[in-house]
Amino acid sequence: MKVLVIGGGAREHALCRSLSLDPDVTALYCAPGNAGIADVAELREVDQLDGDAVARLATGLGAGLVVVGPEAPLVAGVADAVRAAGVPVFGPSAEAARLEGSKAFAKDVMAAAGVPTARSYVCTTPEEVDEALDAFGAPFVVKDDGLAAGKGVVVTEDREAARAHALACDRVVIEEYLDGPEVSLFAITDGVTVLPLQPAQDFKRALDGDQGPNTGGMGAYSPLPWADPKLVDEVMATVLQPTVDELRRRGTPFSGLLYAGLAITSRGVRVIEFNARFGDPETQVVLARLRTPLASVLLNAANGTLDAEPPLNWRDDAAVTVVVASHNYPGTPRTGDPIEGLDAIAAQDAPDAYVLHAGTRREGDAVVSAGGRVLSVTATGPDLAQARERAYKAVARIRLAGSQHRTDIAAQAARAAGGR
């Protein structure tokens, strides 16, 4: 089949890489893509938020499947427009994507479905904000109700900082702080059947030791050697299936990728947030471990036939991804800097380590930075320690002026698993 992927980040590069390795995929396109995606897919220009334009591109290419990567096009209804044009699409409707587009809506769905989550208040006035902050106390958790590219959440001991963030938003959700480690669990669903993927953990803070500001994610790893072996089954039973069932009951079935951000608290599993698409950078490590060809799974979800899909097949290998970010990220990042060392990684580290492009573009013969998160250096190995070692060996080959990366991705998990 011919497949069109919408988006241009490292998540889309990971999706395109997996789809390019699928023997069922006869042609692969990505719009708008980036300098790295161009190596595995034909790039096309399109306004990602214009559903009609995406639908015209898909029909013009003869695409048998469209995969919408980022959240903003989903919330804007791009998947609806593609479906209306008669093209199978992997991604929820605008109505179902409110699960990510509105944290207040997500809380309402969870309450109706009996899904365990943090107690919260939805606030629109300074008085409501003050009341909620006083009710929960520090540490304060304040979430912009709408999309904020992974940076709309403030977790702080500083009441004034929490209040300032809340007042800068039109509508906020203020909730109790959830203790314990965080886990990302993706599930592919056609609105009825739910197929969970392997769990991963990402690193949101900019600096080592979980210090610094929140980012879109600075790295990730999978599997989680410290997690309960029954975690996926528990989350399926208490979170994923009930949420999918509730959305179907409301007449807004969710078809696509349901992402549950979880806290493993002293009182059990709690949902921190839902996303309506593959997460970045967790997708990079989850897909690195997936043996099952990806296209048929996504097409079955799009067509409502996921119950025909056999159980997913996973590699025993571990995977680690390290994000290389540009100067001043997550502030106003510097762009236009040349990136060197990519050929050396391809020549010396592949196939155990490879680079997925996030914010890059080609200028003549050079690849330059074009965003905050620039590259996701991903590696696999028989255990986390070796995957981690391979990832950082590859990172060391990259030369990007002013770039930054965390040096502790998966370090604690690798030590806990008996590595180094």
Short mmCIF file of C-alpha atoms in Angstrom, two decimals:
data_model
loop_
_atom_site.label_atom_id
_atom_site.label_comp_id
_atom_site.label_asym_id
_atom_site.label_seq_id
_atom_site.Cartn_x
_atom_site.Cartn_y
_atom_site.Cartn_z
CA MET A 1 0.00 0.00 0.00
CA LYS A 2 0.94 3.66 -0.33
CA VAL A 3 1.23 5.44 3.02
CA LEU A 4 1.24 9.18 3.78
CA VAL A 5 2.56 10.34 7.17
CA ILE A 6 1.68 13.84 8.37
CA GLY A 7 4.27 15.66 10.49
CA GLY A 8 7.92 16.52 10.56
CA GLY A 9 9.47 15.53 13.88
CA ALA A 10 11.42 12.62 15.34
CA ARG A 11 8.15 10.78 16.10
CA GLU A 12 7.27 10.92 12.40
CA HIS A 13 10.81 9.86 11.46
CA ALA A 14 10.42 6.83 13.76
CA LEU A 15 7.06 6.02 12.15
CA CYS A 16 8.47 6.46 8.65
CA ARG A 17 11.51 4.32 9.47
CA SER A 18 9.29 1.46 10.68
CA LEU A 19 6.92 1.81 7.72
CA SER A 20 9.84 1.87 5.27
CA LEU A 21 10.94 -1.53 6.60
CA ASP A 22 7.44 -3.01 6.10
CA PRO A 23 7.30 -5.14 2.92
CA ASP A 24 3.61 -4.24 2.46
CA VAL A 25 4.47 -0.55 1.98
CA THR A 26 5.09 0.08 -1.72
CA ALA A 27 5.40 3.87 -1.50
CA LEU A 28 5.97 6.13 1.50
CA TYR A 29 5.34 9.88 1.65
CA CYS A 30 5.71 12.40 4.48
CA ALA A 31 4.39 15.96 4.64
CA PRO A 32 6.22 18.13 5.40
CA GLY A 33 8.92 15.80 6.79
CA ASN A 34 12.51 16.88 7.53
CA ALA A 35 16.08 16.29 6.34
CA GLY A 36 16.28 12.83 7.89
CA ILE A 37 12.85 11.62 6.85
CA ALA A 38 13.84 12.43 3.25
CA ASP A 39 16.15 9.39 3.37
CA VAL A 40 13.23 6.96 3.82
CA ALA A 41 10.18 8.78 2.37
CA GLU A 42 9.29 11.19 -0.43
CA LEU A 43 8.58 14.63 1.05
CA ARG A 44 5.56 16.73 0.13
CA GLU A 45 4.50 20.22 1.19
CA VAL A 46 1.16 20.67 2.96
CA ASP A 47 -0.43 22.82 5.65
CA GLN A 48 -0.72 20.20 8.42
CA LEU A 49 -3.72 21.98 9.95
CA ASP A 50 -5.71 22.18 6.70
CA GLY A 51 -7.79 19.01 6.57
CA ASP A 52 -9.00 19.60 3.02
CA ALA A 53 -5.43 20.14 1.79
CA VAL A 54 -4.25 16.95 3.49
CA ALA A 55 -7.21 15.03 2.02
CA ARG A 56 -6.42 16.36 -1.48
CA LEU A 57 -2.78 15.35 -1.10
CA ALA A 58 -3.75 11.85 0.09
CA THR A 59 -6.18 11.24 -2.77
CA GLY A 60 -3.76 12.72 -5.30
CA LEU A 61 -1.04 10.32 -4.16
CA GLY A 62 -3.42 7.35 -4.14
CA ALA A 63 -2.65 6.75 -0.48
CA GLY A 64 -4.20 3.66 1.06
CA LEU A 65 -3.44 4.90 4.58
CA VAL A 66 -2.79 8.30 6.17
CA VAL A 67 -1.03 8.43 9.55
CA VAL A 68 -1.43 11.74 11.41
CA GLY A 69 1.52 12.22 13.74
CA PRO A 70 1.14 15.48 15.74
CA GLU A 71 -1.68 16.48 18.07
CA ALA A 72 -2.53 19.88 16.54
CA PRO A 73 -3.79 18.47 13.20
CA LEU A 74 -5.87 15.89 15.05
CA VAL A 75 -7.51 18.51 17.26
CA ALA A 76 -8.06 20.61 14.12
CA GLY A 77 -10.04 17.77 12.52
CA VAL A 78 -7.59 16.67 9.83
CA ALA A 79 -8.44 12.99 10.34
CA ASP A 80 -12.15 13.80 9.84
CA ALA A 81 -11.44 15.46 6.49
CA VAL A 82 -9.33 12.53 5.27
CA ARG A 83 -12.01 10.03 6.35
CA ALA A 84 -14.66 12.08 4.56
CA ALA A 85 -12.56 11.79 1.39
CA GLY A 86 -12.74 8.00 1.68
CA VAL A 87 -9.12 7.39 2.67
CA PRO A 88 -8.36 5.20 5.72
CA VAL A 89 -6.68 7.31 8.39
CA PHE A 90 -4.91 6.42 11.61
CA GLY A 91 -5.86 9.14 14.07
CA PRO A 92 -8.94 10.10 16.08
CA SER A 93 -11.67 12.53 15.10
CA ALA A 94 -11.48 16.11 16.37
CA GLU A 95 -14.20 15.30 18.90
CA ALA A 96 -12.33 12.26 20.27
CA ALA A 97 -8.99 14.14 20.17
CA ARG A 98 -10.42 16.48 22.81
CA LEU A 99 -9.07 13.82 25.16
CA GLU A 100 -5.75 15.58 24.61
CA GLY A 101 -7.01 18.96 23.43
CA SER A 102 -8.86 19.64 26.67
CA LYS A 103 -7.65 18.36 30.02
CA ALA A 104 -11.02 19.26 31.52
CA PHE A 105 -12.77 17.04 28.96
CA ALA A 106 -10.33 14.22 29.75
CA LYS A 107 -11.11 14.53 33.46
CA ASP A 108 -14.83 14.32 32.70
CA VAL A 109 -14.35 11.17 30.61
CA MET A 110 -12.21 9.57 33.32
CA ALA A 111 -14.79 10.36 36.00
CA ALA A 112 -17.56 8.77 33.92
CA ALA A 113 -15.41 5.71 33.12
CA GLY A 114 -14.17 5.21 36.68
CA VAL A 115 -10.54 5.69 35.61
CA PRO A 116 -8.18 6.41 38.53
CA THR A 117 -6.63 9.88 38.29
CA ALA A 118 -5.64 12.86 40.43
CA ARG A 119 -8.31 14.94 42.13
CA SER A 120 -8.58 18.27 40.32
CA TYR A 121 -10.33 21.60 39.83
CA VAL A 122 -11.02 23.38 36.55
CA CYS A 123 -10.38 27.11 37.04
CA THR A 124 -11.18 30.17 34.93
CA THR A 125 -10.92 33.02 37.47
CA PRO A 126 -8.18 34.21 39.86
CA GLU A 127 -10.46 33.37 42.78
CA GLU A 128 -10.91 29.78 41.60
CA VAL A 129 -7.15 29.47 41.06
CA ASP A 130 -6.38 30.65 44.60
CA GLU A 131 -8.98 28.31 46.08
CA ALA A 132 -7.58 25.30 44.21
CA LEU A 133 -3.95 26.10 45.10
CA ASP A 134 -4.90 26.40 48.76
CA ALA A 135 -6.90 23.17 48.65
CA PHE A 136 -4.02 21.01 47.37
CA GLY A 137 -0.94 22.79 48.68
CA ALA A 138 2.61 22.20 47.45
CA PRO A 139 3.90 20.76 45.24
CA PHE A 140 1.52 22.58 42.92
CA VAL A 141 0.46 21.01 39.60
CA VAL A 142 -1.00 23.49 37.09
CA LYS A 143 -1.97 22.43 33.55
CA ASP A 144 -3.04 24.62 30.66
CA ASP A 145 -6.38 23.18 29.53
CA GLY A 146 -5.43 23.34 25.85
CA LEU A 147 -2.56 22.14 23.67
CA ALA A 148 0.85 23.46 24.70
CA ALA A 149 3.32 21.23 22.82
CA GLY A 150 4.22 19.30 25.96
CA LYS A 151 5.18 22.46 27.86
CA GLY A 152 1.87 23.60 29.35
CA VAL A 153 2.40 21.93 32.74
CA VAL A 154 4.09 23.51 35.74
CA VAL A 155 5.00 21.43 38.78
CA THR A 156 6.54 23.61 41.49
CA GLU A 157 6.86 24.24 45.22
CA ASP A 158 6.59 27.97 44.50
CA ARG A 159 2.98 29.11 44.93
CA GLU A 160 3.55 32.40 43.09
CA ALA A 161 5.08 30.62 40.09
CA ALA A 162 2.13 28.22 40.01
CA ARG A 163 -0.33 31.12 40.27
CA ALA A 164 1.42 33.09 37.54
CA HIS A 165 1.24 30.13 35.14
CA ALA A 166 -2.44 29.60 35.95
CA LEU A 167 -3.33 33.25 35.35
CA ALA A 168 -1.47 33.23 32.01
CA CYS A 169 -3.88 30.55 30.74
CA ASP A 170 -7.52 31.08 29.78
CA ARG A 171 -8.55 27.89 31.55
CA VAL A 172 -6.46 25.63 33.77
CA VAL A 173 -6.69 22.34 35.56
CA ILE A 174 -5.13 22.40 39.03
CA GLU A 175 -4.71 18.99 40.59
CA GLU A 176 -3.16 17.06 43.42
CA TYR A 177 0.47 16.02 43.04
CA LEU A 178 0.97 12.33 42.24
CA ASP A 179 4.02 10.68 43.78
CA GLY A 180 5.96 7.80 42.25
CA PRO A 181 7.64 7.07 38.91
CA GLU A 182 5.95 7.94 35.62
CA VAL A 183 5.24 5.51 32.78
CA SER A 184 4.02 6.06 29.23
CA LEU A 185 1.82 3.33 27.78
CA PHE A 186 0.53 3.53 24.21
CA ALA A 187 -2.41 1.57 22.86
CA ILE A 188 -3.61 1.19 19.28
CA THR A 189 -7.40 1.06 19.06
CA ASP A 190 -10.16 1.03 16.46
CA GLY A 191 -12.71 2.29 18.97
CA VAL A 192 -13.60 -1.19 20.26
CA THR A 193 -10.51 -3.42 20.37
CA VAL A 194 -7.50 -2.11 22.30
CA LEU A 195 -3.99 -3.36 21.55
CA PRO A 196 -1.40 -2.18 24.09
CA LEU A 197 2.23 -1.56 23.16
CA GLN A 198 5.22 -1.94 25.48
CA PRO A 199 5.63 0.66 28.25
CA ALA A 200 8.36 3.28 28.19
CA GLN A 201 9.61 6.05 30.44
CA ASP A 202 10.56 9.52 29.25
CA PHE A 203 12.50 12.38 30.84
CA LYS A 204 10.68 15.71 30.79
CA ARG A 205 13.15 18.02 32.57
CA ALA A 206 15.89 19.73 30.59
CA LEU A 207 18.82 18.90 32.88
CA ASP A 208 20.39 15.85 34.53
CA GLY A 209 18.82 14.69 37.77
CA ASP A 210 15.39 15.90 36.62
CA GLN A 211 16.38 19.52 37.14
CA GLY A 212 15.55 22.53 35.01
CA PRO A 213 12.39 23.47 33.10
CA ASN A 214 9.87 21.12 31.54
CA THR A 215 10.50 20.21 27.92
CA GLY A 216 8.80 18.12 25.26
CA GLY A 217 11.03 15.23 26.40
CA MET A 218 14.82 14.79 26.51
CA GLY A 219 15.05 11.01 26.17
CA ALA A 220 13.34 7.69 26.82
CA TYR A 221 13.90 3.99 27.31
CA SER A 222 12.08 0.66 27.12
CA PRO A 223 11.50 -1.88 28.65
CA LEU A 224 11.09 -0.92 32.31
CA PRO A 225 12.92 -3.59 34.36
CA TRP A 226 11.58 -2.16 37.61
CA ALA A 227 7.89 -2.25 36.63
CA ASP A 228 5.40 -4.87 37.77
CA PRO A 229 5.06 -7.54 35.03
CA LYS A 230 1.28 -7.19 35.39
CA LEU A 231 1.34 -3.40 34.78
CA VAL A 232 0.13 -3.53 31.18
CA ASP A 233 -2.75 -5.88 32.03
CA GLU A 234 -3.76 -3.65 34.96
CA VAL A 235 -3.70 -0.47 32.87
CA MET A 236 -5.66 -2.20 30.11
CA ALA A 237 -8.37 -3.20 32.58
CA THR A 238 -8.58 0.01 34.63
CA VAL A 239 -7.63 2.76 32.17
CA LEU A 240 -7.40 2.02 28.45
CA GLN A 241 -10.42 -0.22 27.79
CA PRO A 242 -12.78 1.77 30.07
CA THR A 243 -11.76 5.04 28.37
CA VAL A 244 -12.29 3.64 24.86
CA ASP A 245 -15.64 2.16 25.95
CA GLU A 246 -16.78 5.48 27.47
CA LEU A 247 -15.92 7.48 24.36
CA ARG A 248 -17.81 4.97 22.20
CA ARG A 249 -20.79 5.21 24.60
CA ARG A 250 -20.77 8.99 24.11
CA GLY A 251 -20.97 8.57 20.35
CA THR A 252 -17.40 9.80 19.80
CA PRO A 253 -15.43 6.57 19.28
CA PHE A 254 -11.66 6.92 19.58
CA SER A 255 -9.75 5.33 16.70
CA GLY A 256 -5.99 5.78 16.61
CA LEU A 257 -3.28 5.94 19.25
CA LEU A 258 -4.36 6.41 22.86
CA TYR A 259 -1.43 7.43 25.05
CA ALA A 260 -1.79 7.14 28.82
CA GLY A 261 0.71 9.07 30.93
CA LEU A 262 0.70 7.26 34.27
CA ALA A 263 2.04 7.70 37.78
CA ILE A 264 2.77 4.55 39.75
CA THR A 265 1.80 5.98 43.14
CA SER A 266 1.81 4.55 46.64
CA ARG A 267 -1.97 4.19 46.18
CA GLY A 268 -1.77 2.45 42.81
CA VAL A 269 -1.75 3.48 39.14
CA ARG A 270 -3.13 6.95 38.39
CA VAL A 271 -3.55 8.71 35.02
CA ILE A 272 -1.62 11.96 34.75
CA GLU A 273 -2.81 12.77 31.23
CA PHE A 274 -4.05 11.34 27.97
CA ASN A 275 -2.63 12.10 24.55
CA ALA A 276 -4.31 11.31 21.25
CA ARG A 277 -1.17 10.36 19.31
CA PHE A 278 2.20 8.66 19.58
CA GLY A 279 4.40 10.36 22.18
CA ASP A 280 7.78 11.86 21.43
CA PRO A 281 10.42 10.62 22.40
CA GLU A 282 8.82 7.37 23.64
CA THR A 283 7.77 6.34 20.12
CA GLN A 284 11.43 6.17 19.15
CA VAL A 285 12.18 3.41 21.68
CA VAL A 286 8.86 1.55 21.48
CA LEU A 287 9.01 1.17 17.69
CA ALA A 288 12.69 0.18 17.91
CA ARG A 289 11.52 -2.92 19.82
CA LEU A 290 8.49 -3.81 17.66
CA ARG A 291 9.01 -6.77 15.30
CA THR A 292 5.47 -6.83 13.87
CA PRO A 293 5.24 -4.89 10.58
CA LEU A 294 3.53 -1.61 11.42
CA ALA A 295 1.38 -0.80 8.39
CA SER A 296 -1.18 -3.60 8.75
CA VAL A 297 -1.69 -2.83 12.44
CA LEU A 298 -2.39 0.86 11.74
CA LEU A 299 -4.60 0.00 8.75
CA ASN A 300 -6.67 -2.47 10.80
CA ALA A 301 -7.17 0.23 13.43
CA ALA A 302 -8.24 2.69 10.73
CA ASN A 303 -10.66 0.19 9.18
CA GLY A 304 -12.21 -1.05 12.44
CA THR A 305 -10.78 -4.56 12.04
CA LEU A 306 -8.17 -4.57 14.81
CA ASP A 307 -9.72 -7.73 16.28
CA ALA A 308 -8.24 -9.57 13.27
CA GLU A 309 -4.71 -8.50 14.22
CA PRO A 310 -2.60 -11.27 15.83
CA PRO A 311 -0.70 -10.50 19.06
CA LEU A 312 2.18 -8.11 18.56
CA ASN A 313 5.70 -9.55 18.37
CA TRP A 314 8.42 -7.78 20.36
CA ARG A 315 12.21 -7.93 20.41
CA ASP A 316 13.84 -8.84 23.71
CA ASP A 317 16.34 -6.01 23.14
CA ALA A 318 16.24 -2.80 25.15
CA ALA A 319 16.14 0.61 23.46
CA VAL A 320 17.35 4.04 24.59
CA THR A 321 16.93 7.40 22.86
CA VAL A 322 18.81 10.58 23.78
CA VAL A 323 17.54 13.93 22.51
CA VAL A 324 20.10 16.44 21.26
CA ALA A 325 18.57 19.91 21.64
CA SER A 326 19.63 23.26 20.29
CA HIS A 327 21.14 26.15 22.23
CA ASN A 328 18.69 27.74 24.71
CA TYR A 329 16.01 25.02 24.43
CA PRO A 330 13.28 25.01 25.85
CA GLY A 331 13.45 28.81 25.66
CA THR A 332 13.80 30.44 22.25
CA PRO A 333 16.10 27.95 20.51
CA ARG A 334 18.84 28.98 18.13
CA THR A 335 18.43 27.48 14.65
CA GLY A 336 20.44 27.35 11.44
CA ASP A 337 23.54 25.73 12.96
CA PRO A 338 25.18 23.01 10.81
CA ILE A 339 25.05 19.43 12.13
CA GLU A 340 28.09 17.22 11.62
CA GLY A 341 28.79 13.59 12.50
CA LEU A 342 25.64 12.03 11.06
CA ASP A 343 27.55 10.14 8.36
CA ALA A 344 29.98 8.78 10.95
CA ILE A 345 27.11 7.32 12.99
CA ALA A 346 25.59 5.72 9.88
CA ALA A 347 28.97 4.24 8.92
CA GLN A 348 30.24 3.12 12.33
CA ASP A 349 27.28 2.58 14.67
CA ALA A 350 24.44 1.26 12.51
CA PRO A 351 22.37 -0.82 12.83
CA ASP A 352 22.69 -0.79 16.63
CA ALA A 353 22.46 3.01 16.77
CA TYR A 354 20.84 5.48 14.38
CA VAL A 355 19.64 9.07 14.29
CA LEU A 356 16.01 10.16 14.01
CA HIS A 357 15.64 13.79 12.96
CA ALA A 358 13.34 16.16 14.81
CA GLY A 359 14.10 19.80 14.00
CA THR A 360 16.32 19.70 10.90
CA ARG A 361 16.34 20.97 7.35
CA ARG A 362 18.70 20.68 4.41
CA GLU A 363 20.59 23.72 3.11
CA GLY A 364 22.53 22.68 0.02
CA ASP A 365 24.72 19.77 1.03
CA ALA A 366 24.46 20.59 4.75
CA VAL A 367 21.91 19.54 7.38
CA VAL A 368 21.16 22.37 9.83
CA SER A 369 19.13 22.73 13.02
CA ALA A 370 15.57 23.96 12.56
CA GLY A 371 13.94 23.60 15.98
CA GLY A 372 14.38 23.11 19.71
CA ARG A 373 14.74 19.34 19.79
CA VAL A 374 17.01 18.60 16.86
CA LEU A 375 17.86 14.88 16.91
CA SER A 376 16.82 11.69 18.71
CA VAL A 377 19.83 9.38 18.85
CA THR A 378 18.39 5.89 19.32
CA ALA A 379 20.17 2.63 20.09
CA THR A 380 19.27 -0.96 20.91
CA GLY A 381 21.14 -3.62 22.84
CA PRO A 382 20.66 -6.87 24.75
CA ASP A 383 20.08 -4.84 27.93
CA LEU A 384 19.59 -1.22 28.93
CA ALA A 385 23.23 -0.74 29.88
CA GLN A 386 24.48 -1.70 26.43
CA ALA A 387 21.72 0.19 24.60
CA ARG A 388 22.59 3.24 26.68
CA GLU A 389 26.31 2.87 25.98
CA ARG A 390 25.67 2.65 22.23
CA ALA A 391 23.37 5.67 22.26
CA TYR A 392 25.87 7.89 24.05
CA LYS A 393 28.74 6.67 21.88
CA ALA A 394 26.75 7.87 18.87
CA VAL A 395 25.78 11.15 20.58
CA ALA A 396 29.50 11.86 21.09
CA ARG A 397 30.02 11.87 17.31
CA ILE A 398 27.53 14.73 16.77
CA ARG A 399 28.84 18.25 16.43
CA LEU A 400 26.22 20.98 16.76
CA ALA A 401 27.29 24.35 18.14
CA GLY A 402 25.70 25.13 21.51
CA SER A 403 23.78 21.86 21.62
CA GLN A 404 22.73 20.20 24.86
CA HIS A 405 21.64 16.76 25.99
CA ARG A 406 21.08 14.93 29.23
CA THR A 407 23.77 12.43 30.26
CA ASP A 408 21.59 10.36 32.61
CA ILE A 409 18.90 8.91 30.32
CA ALA A 410 18.07 5.36 31.56
CA ALA A 411 21.08 5.40 33.92
CA GLN A 412 19.13 4.58 37.08
CA ALA A 413 17.08 1.86 35.36
CA ALA A 414 20.23 0.31 33.88
CA ARG A 415 21.85 0.20 37.34
CA ALA A 416 18.71 -1.29 38.87
CA ALA A 417 18.76 -4.01 36.20
CA GLY A 418 22.34 -4.89 37.12
CA GLY A 419 24.05 -2.89 34.41
CA ARG A 420 26.52 -0.05 34.73
#
